[in-house]
Short mmCIF file of C-alpha atoms and ligand atoms in Angstrom, two decimals:
data_model
loop_
_atom_site.label_atom_id
_atom_site.label_comp_id
_atom_site.label_asym_id
_atom_site.label_seq_id
_atom_site.Cartn_x
_atom_site.Cartn_y
_atom_site.Cartn_z
CA UNK T 1 95.17 118.59 77.88
CA UNK T 2 95.32 115.14 76.36
CA UNK T 3 92.23 112.99 76.47
CA UNK T 4 91.33 111.68 79.93
CA UNK T 5 94.40 113.38 81.42
CA UNK T 6 92.62 115.13 84.30
CA UNK T 7 94.71 114.88 87.48
CA UNK T 8 93.91 114.97 91.22
CA UNK T 9 95.83 115.14 94.39
CA UNK T 10 95.07 112.27 96.88
CA UNK T 11 96.86 112.11 100.23
CA UNK T 12 96.86 109.45 102.90
CA UNK T 13 96.89 111.33 106.25
CA UNK T 14 99.06 110.44 109.23
CA UNK T 15 96.23 108.27 110.73
CA UNK T 16 95.92 106.31 107.48
CA UNK T 17 99.65 105.74 107.24
CA UNK T 18 99.80 104.54 110.93
CA UNK T 19 96.86 102.24 110.30
CA UNK T 20 98.41 100.57 107.39
CA UNK T 21 95.82 101.78 104.85
CA UNK T 22 98.22 103.08 102.17
CA UNK T 23 98.25 99.94 100.13
CA UNK T 24 94.44 99.59 100.15
CA UNK T 25 93.90 103.26 99.18
CA UNK T 26 96.39 103.00 96.28
CA UNK T 27 94.81 99.67 95.22
CA UNK T 28 91.34 101.13 95.03
CA UNK T 29 92.42 103.79 92.53
CA UNK T 30 94.59 101.34 90.58
CA UNK T 31 91.80 98.75 90.28
CA UNK T 32 89.32 101.40 89.21
CA UNK T 33 91.55 102.08 86.19
CA UNK T 34 93.18 105.33 87.26
CA UNK T 35 96.79 105.94 86.50
CA UNK T 36 99.34 106.71 89.19
CA UNK T 37 101.55 109.66 88.10
CA UNK T 38 103.19 110.75 91.40
CA UNK T 39 103.90 109.09 94.71
CA UNK T 40 105.93 110.14 97.72
CA UNK T 41 106.11 110.08 101.50
CA UNK T 42 107.20 112.68 103.96
CA UNK T 43 106.30 114.47 107.18
CA UNK T 44 105.04 117.80 105.89
CA UNK T 45 105.95 121.14 107.34
CA UNK T 46 103.53 123.39 109.15
CA UNK T 47 104.03 125.99 106.33
CA UNK T 48 103.03 123.55 103.59
CA UNK T 49 99.97 122.38 105.50
CA UNK T 50 98.91 126.04 106.24
CA UNK T 51 99.07 126.71 102.53
CA UNK T 52 97.31 123.47 101.65
CA UNK T 53 94.47 124.16 104.07
CA UNK T 54 94.64 127.99 103.62
CA UNK T 55 90.88 128.27 102.98
CA UNK T 56 90.18 126.89 106.50
CA UNK T 57 92.50 129.16 108.44
CA UNK T 58 89.68 130.98 110.30
CA UNK T 59 88.01 127.75 111.46
CA UNK T 60 88.28 126.84 115.18
CA UNK T 61 89.54 123.38 114.25
CA UNK T 62 92.44 124.78 112.06
CA UNK T 63 95.26 124.65 114.69
CA UNK T 64 94.25 121.03 115.61
CA UNK T 65 94.08 120.07 112.01
CA UNK T 66 97.60 121.44 111.29
CA UNK T 67 98.91 119.80 114.41
CA UNK T 68 97.45 116.45 113.41
CA UNK T 69 98.59 116.73 109.78
CA UNK T 70 102.26 117.47 110.89
CA UNK T 71 102.23 114.67 113.50
CA UNK T 72 103.73 112.05 111.17
CA UNK T 73 104.30 111.08 107.55
CA UNK T 74 101.72 111.44 104.87
CA UNK T 75 101.66 109.70 101.47
CA UNK T 76 101.07 112.15 98.51
CA UNK T 77 99.71 110.78 95.28
CA UNK T 78 98.83 112.19 91.93
CA UNK T 79 96.17 110.22 89.97
CA UNK T 80 95.13 110.69 86.40
CA UNK T 81 92.02 109.73 84.34
CA UNK T 82 88.63 110.68 83.21
CA UNK T 83 86.66 112.74 85.83
CA UNK T 84 89.26 111.71 88.40
CA UNK T 85 88.72 114.80 90.67
CA UNK T 86 85.01 114.20 91.20
CA UNK T 87 85.34 110.39 91.18
CA UNK T 88 88.22 110.63 93.72
CA UNK T 89 86.02 112.58 96.11
CA UNK T 90 83.27 109.98 95.70
CA UNK T 91 85.74 107.14 96.46
CA UNK T 92 86.83 109.00 99.61
CA UNK T 93 83.37 109.66 100.90
CA UNK T 94 82.05 112.64 102.91
CA UNK T 95 84.17 114.83 105.12
CA UNK T 96 82.36 113.38 108.06
CA UNK T 97 82.98 109.57 108.08
CA UNK T 98 79.70 108.95 109.81
CA UNK T 99 77.96 110.43 106.81
CA UNK T 100 80.02 108.35 104.37
CA UNK T 101 78.57 105.36 102.62
CA UNK T 102 79.98 101.90 103.16
CA UNK T 103 82.16 101.17 100.19
CA UNK T 104 83.84 104.56 100.36
CA UNK T 105 87.29 104.84 101.98
CA UNK T 106 85.95 106.94 104.91
CA UNK T 107 82.80 104.87 105.17
CA UNK T 108 84.82 101.72 105.47
CA UNK T 109 87.75 102.74 107.65
CA UNK T 110 86.99 105.60 109.99
CA UNK T 111 84.53 107.23 112.42
CA UNK T 112 85.68 110.77 113.48
CA UNK T 113 86.08 113.82 111.20
CA UNK T 114 89.49 114.72 112.59
CA UNK T 115 90.78 111.23 111.79
CA UNK T 116 89.24 110.72 108.36
CA UNK T 117 92.32 108.97 106.81
CA UNK T 118 92.59 110.67 103.45
CA UNK T 119 92.39 113.90 101.44
CA UNK T 120 91.27 114.47 97.90
CA UNK T 121 91.16 117.75 95.86
CA UNK T 122 87.67 119.29 95.59
CA UNK T 123 87.93 120.81 92.07
CA UNK T 124 90.13 120.61 88.93
CA UNK T 125 91.60 124.03 89.76
CA UNK T 126 92.29 123.10 93.40
CA UNK T 127 93.89 119.85 92.19
CA UNK T 128 96.28 121.78 89.89
CA UNK T 129 97.31 123.99 92.84
CA UNK T 130 97.71 121.12 95.25
CA UNK T 131 99.86 119.08 92.80
CA UNK T 132 102.11 122.02 92.39
CA UNK T 133 102.28 122.46 96.22
CA UNK T 134 103.16 118.84 97.02
CA UNK T 135 105.29 117.74 94.05
CA UNK T 136 108.27 119.19 92.22
CA UNK T 137 107.63 119.29 88.39
CA UNK T 138 109.75 116.23 87.69
CA UNK T 139 108.01 114.19 90.37
CA UNK T 140 104.83 114.08 88.37
CA UNK T 141 105.44 111.56 85.63
CA UNK T 142 104.10 111.63 82.11
CA UNK T 143 103.74 108.11 80.55
CA UNK T 144 101.21 106.26 78.57
CA UNK T 145 99.32 103.40 80.14
CA UNK T 146 99.40 100.28 77.98
CA UNK T 147 96.13 99.15 79.58
CA UNK T 148 94.44 102.42 78.37
CA UNK T 149 92.58 100.61 75.59
CA UNK T 150 91.19 98.15 78.10
CA UNK T 151 89.90 100.87 80.39
CA UNK T 152 88.40 103.43 77.98
CA UNK T 153 86.09 102.77 75.02
P1 DAT B 1 87.57 117.45 102.98
O1 DAT B 1 88.76 116.83 103.60
O2 DAT B 1 86.42 116.54 102.83
O3 DAT B 1 87.88 118.19 101.66
P2 DAT B 1 87.39 120.06 104.26
O4 DAT B 1 88.34 120.56 103.18
O5 DAT B 1 86.24 120.90 104.50
O6 DAT B 1 87.04 118.56 104.04
O7 DAT B 1 88.25 120.03 105.66
C1 DAT B 1 89.60 119.61 105.68
C2 DAT B 1 89.79 118.65 106.89
O8 DAT B 1 89.54 119.39 108.07
C3 DAT B 1 88.75 117.49 106.92
O9 DAT B 1 89.13 116.45 106.13
C4 DAT B 1 88.72 117.21 108.40
C5 DAT B 1 88.92 118.57 109.05
N1 DAT B 1 87.60 119.16 109.30
C6 DAT B 1 86.74 119.73 108.54
N2 DAT B 1 85.64 120.19 109.14
C7 DAT B 1 85.86 119.87 110.42
C8 DAT B 1 85.12 120.12 111.64
N3 DAT B 1 83.96 120.71 111.62
N4 DAT B 1 85.68 119.67 112.81
C9 DAT B 1 86.86 119.09 112.80
N5 DAT B 1 87.62 118.85 111.83
C10 DAT B 1 87.11 119.24 110.63
MG1 MG B 2 88.94 119.90 101.33
#
């Protein structure tokens, strides 16, 4: 992989879209210096969400989670840059918004776990799988950032 080309999958959930937080979430990643390489909106199918949250299928909250996630459109994003998977999780905050620090997305904008506004991949491997799940190959765009030299030393 090219230098600093790690990628993650970030998604604004239906509550975040309804609450008008899409621009703010995009802006946080842009301002940090990360590179947007994929962006789209859709109401996802139950099948796609069941695959996306496959690891959680035995949990009691799983049916409610799928129901919520298919209740309206989500905004899918692919972001690229140094350490973006781990940094993206830190920018999101904890799964439980009440445990999230102010300054993080969840710490600033939400209260309950089932309405926590956003998703971020939890490892580089998961990110690769999720990007494949949510984007067609030609929807993830390769391009060089002219500001690269102002972001990295
Ligand atoms: P994260 O979204 O931080 O990666 P996760 O992968 O463990 O967290 O769970 C996916 C989503 O499921 C999470 O964002 C909100 C919901 N969820 C997780 N644990 C829950 C719980 N105990 N009760 C209700 N919803 C929960
Ligand atoms: Mg997760």
